[in-house]
Coordinates of C-alpha atoms and ligand atoms in Angstrom, one line a residue:
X172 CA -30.0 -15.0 -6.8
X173 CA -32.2 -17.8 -5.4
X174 CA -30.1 -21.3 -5.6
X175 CA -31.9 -24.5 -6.7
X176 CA -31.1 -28.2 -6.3
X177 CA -28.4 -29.6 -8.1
X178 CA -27.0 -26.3 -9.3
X179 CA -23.1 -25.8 -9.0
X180 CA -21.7 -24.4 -6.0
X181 CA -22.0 -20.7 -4.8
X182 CA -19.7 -18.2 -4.3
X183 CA -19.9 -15.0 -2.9
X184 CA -17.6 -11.9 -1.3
X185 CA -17.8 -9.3 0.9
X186 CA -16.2 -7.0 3.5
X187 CA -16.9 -6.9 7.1
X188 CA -16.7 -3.7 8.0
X189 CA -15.9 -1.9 11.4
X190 CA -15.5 2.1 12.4
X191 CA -14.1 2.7 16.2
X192 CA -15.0 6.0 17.6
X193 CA -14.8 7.7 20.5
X194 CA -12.1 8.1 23.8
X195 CA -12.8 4.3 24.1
X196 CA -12.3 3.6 20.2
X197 CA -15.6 1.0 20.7
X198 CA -16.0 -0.9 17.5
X199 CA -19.1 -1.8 15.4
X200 CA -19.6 -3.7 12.9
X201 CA -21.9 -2.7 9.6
X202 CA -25.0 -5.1 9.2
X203 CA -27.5 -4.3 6.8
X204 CA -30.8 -6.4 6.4
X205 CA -32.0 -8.0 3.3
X206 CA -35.6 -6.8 2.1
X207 CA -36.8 -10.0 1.1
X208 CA -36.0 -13.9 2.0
X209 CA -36.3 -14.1 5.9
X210 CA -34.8 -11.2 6.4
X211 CA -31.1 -11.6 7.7
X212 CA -28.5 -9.6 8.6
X213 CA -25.2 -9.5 6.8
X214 CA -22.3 -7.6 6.1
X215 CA -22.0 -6.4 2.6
X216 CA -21.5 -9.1 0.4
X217 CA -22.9 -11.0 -2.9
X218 CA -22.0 -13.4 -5.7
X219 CA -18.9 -13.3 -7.4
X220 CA -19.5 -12.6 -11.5
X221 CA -17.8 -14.6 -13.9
X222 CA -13.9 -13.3 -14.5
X223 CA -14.4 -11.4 -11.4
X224 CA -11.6 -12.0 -8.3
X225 CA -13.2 -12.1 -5.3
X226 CA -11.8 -9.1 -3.9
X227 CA -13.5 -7.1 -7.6
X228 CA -16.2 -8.7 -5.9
X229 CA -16.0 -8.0 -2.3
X230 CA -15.7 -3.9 -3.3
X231 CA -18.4 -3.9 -6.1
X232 CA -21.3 -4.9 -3.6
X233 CA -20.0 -3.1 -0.6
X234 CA -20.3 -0.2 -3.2
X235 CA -23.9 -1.5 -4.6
X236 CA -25.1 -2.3 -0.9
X237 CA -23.7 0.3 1.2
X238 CA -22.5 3.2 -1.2
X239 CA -19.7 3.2 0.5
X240 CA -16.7 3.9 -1.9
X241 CA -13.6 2.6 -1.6
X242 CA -12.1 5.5 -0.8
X243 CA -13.5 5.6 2.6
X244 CA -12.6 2.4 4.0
X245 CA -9.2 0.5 4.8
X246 CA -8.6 -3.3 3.8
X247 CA -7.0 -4.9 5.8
X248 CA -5.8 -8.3 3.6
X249 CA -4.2 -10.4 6.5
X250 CA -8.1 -10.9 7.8
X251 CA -9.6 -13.1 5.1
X252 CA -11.4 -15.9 6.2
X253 CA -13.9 -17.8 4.1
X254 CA -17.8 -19.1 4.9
X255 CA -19.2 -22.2 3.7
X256 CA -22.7 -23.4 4.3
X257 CA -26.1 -25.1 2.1
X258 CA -28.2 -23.0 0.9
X259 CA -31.2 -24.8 -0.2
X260 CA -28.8 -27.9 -0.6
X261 CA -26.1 -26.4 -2.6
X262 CA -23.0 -25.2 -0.9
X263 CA -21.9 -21.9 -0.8
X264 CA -18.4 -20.0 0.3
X265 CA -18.5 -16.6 1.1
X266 CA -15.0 -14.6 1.7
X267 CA -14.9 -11.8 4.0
X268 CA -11.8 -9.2 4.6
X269 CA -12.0 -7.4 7.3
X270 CA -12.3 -3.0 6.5
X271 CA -12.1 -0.3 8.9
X272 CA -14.6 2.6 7.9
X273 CA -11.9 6.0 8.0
X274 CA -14.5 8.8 8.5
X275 CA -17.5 7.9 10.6
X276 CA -21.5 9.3 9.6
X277 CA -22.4 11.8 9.0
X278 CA -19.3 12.2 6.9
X279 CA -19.2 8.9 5.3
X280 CA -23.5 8.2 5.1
X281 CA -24.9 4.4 3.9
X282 CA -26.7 4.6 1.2
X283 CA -28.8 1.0 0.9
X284 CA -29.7 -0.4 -2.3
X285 CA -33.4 -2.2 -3.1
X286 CA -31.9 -5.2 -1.7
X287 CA -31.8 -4.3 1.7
X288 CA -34.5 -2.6 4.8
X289 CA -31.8 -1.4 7.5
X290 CA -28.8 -0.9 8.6
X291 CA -27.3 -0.4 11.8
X292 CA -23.4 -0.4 13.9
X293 CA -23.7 -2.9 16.3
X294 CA -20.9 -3.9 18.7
X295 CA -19.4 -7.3 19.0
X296 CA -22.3 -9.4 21.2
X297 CA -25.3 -7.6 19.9
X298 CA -23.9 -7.8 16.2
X299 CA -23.5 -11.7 17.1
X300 CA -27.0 -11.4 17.8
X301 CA -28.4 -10.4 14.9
X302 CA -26.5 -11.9 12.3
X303 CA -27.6 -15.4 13.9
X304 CA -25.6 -17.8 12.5
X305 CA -23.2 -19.7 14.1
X306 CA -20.4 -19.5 11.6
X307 CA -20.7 -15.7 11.0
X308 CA -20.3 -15.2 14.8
X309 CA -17.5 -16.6 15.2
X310 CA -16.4 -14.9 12.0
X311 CA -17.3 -12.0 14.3
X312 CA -15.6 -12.7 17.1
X313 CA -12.0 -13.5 15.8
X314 CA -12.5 -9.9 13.9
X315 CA -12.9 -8.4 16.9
X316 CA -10.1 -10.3 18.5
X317 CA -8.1 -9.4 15.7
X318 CA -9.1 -6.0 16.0
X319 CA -8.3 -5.8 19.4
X320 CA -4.7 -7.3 19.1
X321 CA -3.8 -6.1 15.7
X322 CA -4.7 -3.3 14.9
Ligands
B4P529 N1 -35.5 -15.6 -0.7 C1 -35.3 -14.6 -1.7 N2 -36.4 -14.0 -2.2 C2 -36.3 -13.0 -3.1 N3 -35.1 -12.7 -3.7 C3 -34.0 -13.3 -3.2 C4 -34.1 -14.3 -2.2 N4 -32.8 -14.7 -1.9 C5 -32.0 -14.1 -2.7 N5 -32.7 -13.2 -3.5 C6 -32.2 -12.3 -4.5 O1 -30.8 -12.6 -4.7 C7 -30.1 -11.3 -4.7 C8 -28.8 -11.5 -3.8 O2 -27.8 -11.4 -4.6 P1 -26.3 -11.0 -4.1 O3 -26.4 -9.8 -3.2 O4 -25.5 -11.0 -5.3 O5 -25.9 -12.3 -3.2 P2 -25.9 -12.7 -1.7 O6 -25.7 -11.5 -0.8 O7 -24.9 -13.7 -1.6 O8 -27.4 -13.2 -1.6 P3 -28.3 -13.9 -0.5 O9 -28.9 -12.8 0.4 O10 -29.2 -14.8 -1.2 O11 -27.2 -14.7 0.3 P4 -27.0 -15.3 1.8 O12 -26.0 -16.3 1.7 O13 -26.8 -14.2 2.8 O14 -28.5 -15.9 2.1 C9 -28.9 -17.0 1.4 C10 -29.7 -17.9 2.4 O15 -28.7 -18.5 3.3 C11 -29.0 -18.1 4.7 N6 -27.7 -17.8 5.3 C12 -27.1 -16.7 5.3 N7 -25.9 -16.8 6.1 C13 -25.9 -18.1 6.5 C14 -25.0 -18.8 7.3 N8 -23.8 -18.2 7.8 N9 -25.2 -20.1 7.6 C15 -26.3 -20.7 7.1 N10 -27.3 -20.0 6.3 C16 -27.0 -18.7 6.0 C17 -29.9 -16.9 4.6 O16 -30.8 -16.8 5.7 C18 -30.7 -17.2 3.3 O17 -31.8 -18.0 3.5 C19 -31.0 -10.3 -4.2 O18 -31.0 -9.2 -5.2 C20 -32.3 -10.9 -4.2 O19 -33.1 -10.2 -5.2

């Protein structure tokens, strides 16, 4: 939904999600890109409904965006970390878990709603890339750290 001056503040929730595969277990990270606006990358994620928790929230658009069910992914609760930035002047905070993807394509296939053009798994510096901002790299980067340590 399109924000406009001197509305109350956003908030939104989503999961970034990760598969590892191969002898190597490289990880990648889901970004799909929004049809419309300017065209950004994200993970999964949109705004959380009235007497919804933001995890409800966090699993209902992965579901909507990705058709990914929940069934087919791991949450991993001690990664939550929380987004804030303007969006046409009125803040908004995203939450993000981190979830590892159990069964890579073909046997778990994205399904993308209207909402978004593409998809694609993209490993730490080139997902980075594409998402753009500065706040959802770093995001990025201490999942991948975390990743890398934790799990
Ligand atoms: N321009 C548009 N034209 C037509 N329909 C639109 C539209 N914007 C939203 N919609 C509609 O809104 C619905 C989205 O609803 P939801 O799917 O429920 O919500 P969302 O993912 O939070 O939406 P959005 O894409 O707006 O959020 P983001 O914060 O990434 O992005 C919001 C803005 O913040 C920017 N942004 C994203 N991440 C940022 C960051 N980390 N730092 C700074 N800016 C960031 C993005 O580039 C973008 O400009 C869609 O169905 C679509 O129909």
């Amino acid at each position: 939904m399109a924000a406009s001056a001197g509305a109350t503040a956003l908030r939104a929730a989503g999961l970034v999600i990760f598969r590892r595969h191969g002898d190597k277990k490289i990880t990648e990270y889901l970004l799909m890109q929004t049809s419309y606006g300017n065209h950004h990358w994200t993970p999964p994620k949109g705004h959380v409904d009235p007497g919804e928790s933001d995890m409800e929230t966090a699993l209902r658009e992965t579901k909507e965006e990705s058709g990914l069910q929940r069934n087919s992914f791991h949450v991993v609760d001690e990664f939550r970390r929380e987004l804030c930035y303007d969006v046409f002047s009125v803040p908004k905070t995203v939450v993000y878990w981190l979830a590892e993807l159990i069964e890579p394509e073909p046997l778990t296939p994205i399904k993308l709603s209207a909402e978004h053009q593409a998809y694609d798994w993209l490993q730490l510096e080139d997902a980075c890339s594409r998402a753009g901002y500065e706040e959802m790299q770093s995001l990025l980067r201490e999942a991948d750290a975390f990743i890398n340590l934790r799990l």
